[in-house]
Structures are given as C-alpha cells and as structure tokens.
Amino acid sequence: MTLARILAVLLAGVVGTAVVMTRDIVHQALVFGLFGLVLALVFLLYQAPDAALAQVVVSGLVVPLLIFVTLAELRGRSE
Amino acid sequence: MSAVVDALPLLVAAWLILAGLYGIVATRDLQHTVLCTSLVHAGAWLLLVGVGHTEGATAPVIDEDVGAGAALADPLVQALAVTDIVVGVAVTALLLACVVRIKRRYDTLDPADLDVLRG
C-alpha cells in the first residue's frame, strides 16, 4: 500500500511536468485529463474517496471538454 | 522512511506548483496559461489531501466495519479539497471564456501582443 502510494504520487509529479512541457494545445488537454485521473488515483490511495470522485468527473471529463469547446469556438471564428 | 513517505505528497505538491508557475511565466499561449493555472490549483488539492493523511488511517466513512475508535484521515481538509476541485472548474471555465473574448477582440493568443493601447 505504501509502495503504491509512493509510485502514484511520483507518477502524478511526472505527468504534471508533462502537462507543462507539452506544447500542442490538443495534446496538452489530453495529457491534462490523464494527469487528473492519476491525481484521482492518488486521492483514492490517500483515503479521500470523495475528492477522488469529484476529481474523476472534473479533470477526466469537464476540463478537456472545456478546452475542446474553446478550441472549436476559436477555430470556427478564424476560418 | 515514514517521515519521507509522509512528506512526499507535500514535496510533489510543491513541485507541481513550481512547474505550473514556470509554465505560466514561460508560455506564449493563453490557453497554455489557463492549463498551467489549473496545474497550480491541482498542487493545492494534493497539498490539502496530503496534509490530512496519517499512516494507517482509513477513509472518514463510518460503517459497521469501521469502529468508532478507528484512525481516520482528516475529513475537514478533504471537504476543503472537494470544494476546491469544484471551484477549480468554475475558474477554468471563466479563464477560458476570457481567452475567447481576448481572441475575438485582439485576434491574438500571445500575451506579449496585448500591450497595444486601443482608443
């Protein structure tokens, strides 16, 4: 259990760094969704199931969707 | 060993906040700025949950299997984390709406191009 915690937290750090390093906005939205799911796993392992539930819905679905809606709005406008 | 494990989520939270701040400073794309702001926010959530957890504690959900005297993770900071997660969506949506408005008015996503005065 402790090992799983250590690995999950370190993975969250690595994927979070990948969010900053990714340049393309579509890829970045997807990597951010992945980061949110990893963070939800971390919350679950750190005994916060309610935070994990909220995190899965929010970062796994809503935030990438918001980014894509923004992108569609901007691209539809400029073309 | 145990002290390191206890401090690890706090260290990773600090790392996430620093990486997000670097992204905010270094980027030339406002959408990237919004996502990096979200990353800083995520660091705060990890900090909250990491502070509330102690070794051997179970989730603060009481039922027949968990006795009244069992060690529980701090439910207060977890409630704060849930609130903060929901607020984070609203902040992200508001910032993205601002990005759309900026793109329409100034036709750029580069914050360095936003220093022109318009009468």
Coordinates of C-alpha atoms in Angstrom, one line a residue:
Chain A
M1 CA 0.0 0.0 0.0
T2 CA 2.8 2.4 0.9
L3 CA 4.7 1.5 -2.3
A4 CA 1.6 2.1 -4.4
R5 CA 1.2 5.5 -2.7
I6 CA 4.8 6.4 -3.4
L7 CA 4.6 5.3 -7.1
A8 CA 1.2 7.1 -7.7
V9 CA 2.4 10.4 -6.2
L10 CA 5.7 10.3 -8.2
L11 CA 3.6 9.4 -11.4
A12 CA 1.4 12.5 -10.7
G13 CA 4.6 14.6 -10.5
V14 CA 5.9 13.2 -13.8
V15 CA 2.6 13.6 -15.7
G16 CA 2.1 17.1 -14.2
T17 CA 5.6 18.1 -15.6
A18 CA 4.5 16.6 -18.9
V19 CA 1.5 19.0 -18.9
V20 CA 3.8 22.0 -18.7
M21 CA 6.2 20.6 -21.3
T22 CA 3.6 19.7 -23.9
R23 CA 3.3 22.5 -26.5
D24 CA 0.4 21.5 -28.7
I25 CA -2.9 22.5 -27.0
V26 CA -4.9 19.4 -28.1
H27 CA -2.2 17.1 -26.8
Q28 CA -2.0 19.2 -23.6
A29 CA -5.7 18.9 -22.9
L30 CA -5.4 15.1 -23.2
V31 CA -2.3 14.9 -21.0
F32 CA -4.1 17.2 -18.5
G33 CA -7.0 14.7 -18.5
L34 CA -4.6 11.9 -17.8
F35 CA -3.0 13.9 -15.0
G36 CA -6.4 14.4 -13.5
L37 CA -7.1 10.7 -13.5
V38 CA -3.7 9.9 -11.9
L39 CA -4.4 12.6 -9.3
A40 CA -7.8 10.9 -8.6
L41 CA -5.9 7.6 -8.1
V42 CA -3.6 9.4 -5.6
F43 CA -6.6 10.8 -3.7
L44 CA -8.1 7.3 -3.6
L45 CA -4.8 5.8 -2.2
Y46 CA -4.6 8.7 0.3
Q47 CA -8.1 7.7 1.7
A48 CA -10.0 10.6 0.2
P49 CA -12.7 8.8 -2.0
D50 CA -15.0 11.8 -2.2
A51 CA -12.2 14.0 -3.6
A52 CA -11.3 11.2 -6.0
L53 CA -14.9 11.0 -7.3
A54 CA -15.1 14.8 -7.9
Q55 CA -11.6 14.7 -9.5
V56 CA -12.5 12.0 -12.0
V57 CA -15.6 13.9 -13.2
V58 CA -13.9 17.2 -13.2
S59 CA -10.4 16.6 -14.6
G60 CA -11.2 13.5 -16.6
L61 CA -14.2 14.9 -18.4
V62 CA -15.1 18.6 -17.9
V63 CA -11.7 20.4 -18.2
P64 CA -10.6 18.6 -21.5
L65 CA -14.2 19.2 -22.8
L66 CA -13.9 22.9 -21.9
I67 CA -10.6 23.2 -23.8
F68 CA -12.1 21.5 -26.9
V69 CA -15.1 23.8 -26.8
T70 CA -12.8 26.8 -26.6
L71 CA -10.7 25.4 -29.5
A72 CA -13.8 24.8 -31.6
E73 CA -15.1 28.3 -30.9
L74 CA -11.7 29.9 -31.8
R75 CA -11.1 27.9 -35.0
G76 CA -14.7 28.3 -36.2
R77 CA -14.2 32.0 -35.8
S78 CA -10.9 32.4 -37.6
E79 CA -11.7 30.3 -40.7
Chain B
M1 CA 11.3 6.1 5.9
S2 CA 7.9 7.0 7.3
A3 CA 8.8 10.7 7.5
V4 CA 9.8 10.7 3.9
V5 CA 6.6 8.9 2.9
D6 CA 4.6 11.5 4.9
A7 CA 6.4 14.4 3.3
L8 CA 6.3 13.0 -0.3
P9 CA 2.8 14.4 -1.3
L10 CA 3.8 17.8 0.1
L11 CA 7.0 17.8 -1.9
V12 CA 5.2 16.7 -5.1
A13 CA 2.6 19.4 -4.5
A14 CA 5.4 22.0 -4.2
W15 CA 6.9 20.6 -7.4
L16 CA 3.5 20.8 -9.3
I17 CA 3.0 24.4 -8.1
L18 CA 6.5 25.4 -9.2
A19 CA 6.2 23.7 -12.6
G20 CA 2.8 25.4 -13.1
L21 CA 4.3 28.8 -12.2
Y22 CA 7.1 28.2 -14.6
G23 CA 4.6 27.3 -17.4
I24 CA 2.6 30.5 -16.7
V25 CA 5.8 32.6 -17.0
A26 CA 7.4 30.8 -19.9
T27 CA 4.4 30.3 -22.3
R28 CA 3.3 32.5 -25.2
D29 CA -0.2 30.9 -25.5
L30 CA -3.1 32.0 -23.3
Q31 CA -4.7 28.5 -23.4
H32 CA -1.5 27.0 -22.1
T33 CA -1.5 29.7 -19.3
V34 CA -5.0 28.5 -18.3
L35 CA -4.0 24.9 -18.1
C36 CA -0.8 25.8 -16.1
T37 CA -3.0 27.8 -13.7
S38 CA -5.1 24.6 -13.3
L39 CA -1.9 22.7 -12.6
V40 CA -1.0 25.1 -9.7
H41 CA -4.6 24.6 -8.4
A42 CA -4.1 20.8 -8.6
G43 CA -0.9 21.2 -6.5
A44 CA -3.1 22.9 -3.8
W45 CA -5.5 19.9 -3.8
L46 CA -2.6 17.4 -3.4
L47 CA -1.3 19.6 -0.5
L48 CA -4.7 19.5 1.2
V49 CA -5.2 15.7 0.9
G50 CA -1.5 15.1 1.8
V51 CA -1.8 17.2 5.0
G52 CA -4.9 15.3 6.1
H53 CA -3.5 11.8 5.7
T54 CA -1.6 9.9 8.5
E55 CA -0.1 6.5 8.3
G56 CA -2.6 3.7 8.8
A57 CA -5.7 5.9 8.7
T58 CA -8.8 4.8 6.8
A59 CA -11.2 6.9 4.8
P60 CA -13.5 9.0 7.0
V61 CA -16.6 7.0 6.1
I62 CA -18.1 5.2 9.2
D63 CA -20.0 2.0 8.8
E64 CA -20.2 -1.4 10.6
D65 CA -16.8 -2.5 9.5
V66 CA -15.0 0.7 10.8
G67 CA -15.2 1.1 14.5
A68 CA -15.9 4.4 16.2
G69 CA -12.3 4.5 17.6
A70 CA -10.5 3.8 14.3
A71 CA -7.9 6.2 13.0
L72 CA -9.4 8.3 10.2
A73 CA -8.0 10.7 7.7
D74 CA -8.9 14.3 8.4
P75 CA -12.3 14.9 6.8
L76 CA -12.1 18.7 7.1
V77 CA -9.2 19.1 4.6
Q78 CA -10.9 16.5 2.4
A79 CA -14.1 18.6 2.3
L80 CA -11.9 21.6 1.5
A81 CA -10.3 19.7 -1.3
V82 CA -13.7 18.7 -2.8
T83 CA -14.9 22.3 -2.6
D84 CA -11.6 23.5 -4.2
I85 CA -11.9 21.0 -7.1
V86 CA -15.4 22.2 -7.9
V87 CA -14.3 25.8 -7.7
G88 CA -11.4 24.9 -10.0
V89 CA -13.8 24.0 -12.8
A90 CA -15.5 27.4 -12.5
V91 CA -12.2 29.2 -12.5
T92 CA -11.0 27.3 -15.6
A93 CA -14.3 28.0 -17.4
L94 CA -14.1 31.7 -16.6
L95 CA -10.5 32.0 -17.7
L96 CA -11.3 30.1 -21.0
A97 CA -14.2 32.5 -21.6
C98 CA -11.8 35.4 -21.1
V99 CA -9.4 33.7 -23.6
V100 CA -12.2 33.6 -26.2
R101 CA -13.1 37.2 -25.6
I102 CA -9.4 38.3 -26.0
K103 CA -9.0 36.3 -29.2
R104 CA -12.1 37.9 -30.7
R105 CA -11.2 41.5 -29.7
Y106 CA -7.5 41.5 -30.3
D107 CA -7.1 38.5 -32.6
T108 CA -4.1 37.0 -30.8
L109 CA -3.4 34.4 -28.1
D110 CA 0.1 35.7 -27.4
P111 CA 0.1 37.8 -24.1
A112 CA 3.1 39.7 -25.4
D113 CA 0.9 41.2 -28.2
L114 CA -1.6 42.6 -25.7
D115 CA 0.3 45.7 -24.7
V116 CA -1.1 47.9 -27.5
L117 CA -3.4 50.7 -26.4
R118 CA -6.7 50.9 -28.3
G119 CA -8.7 54.1 -28.2

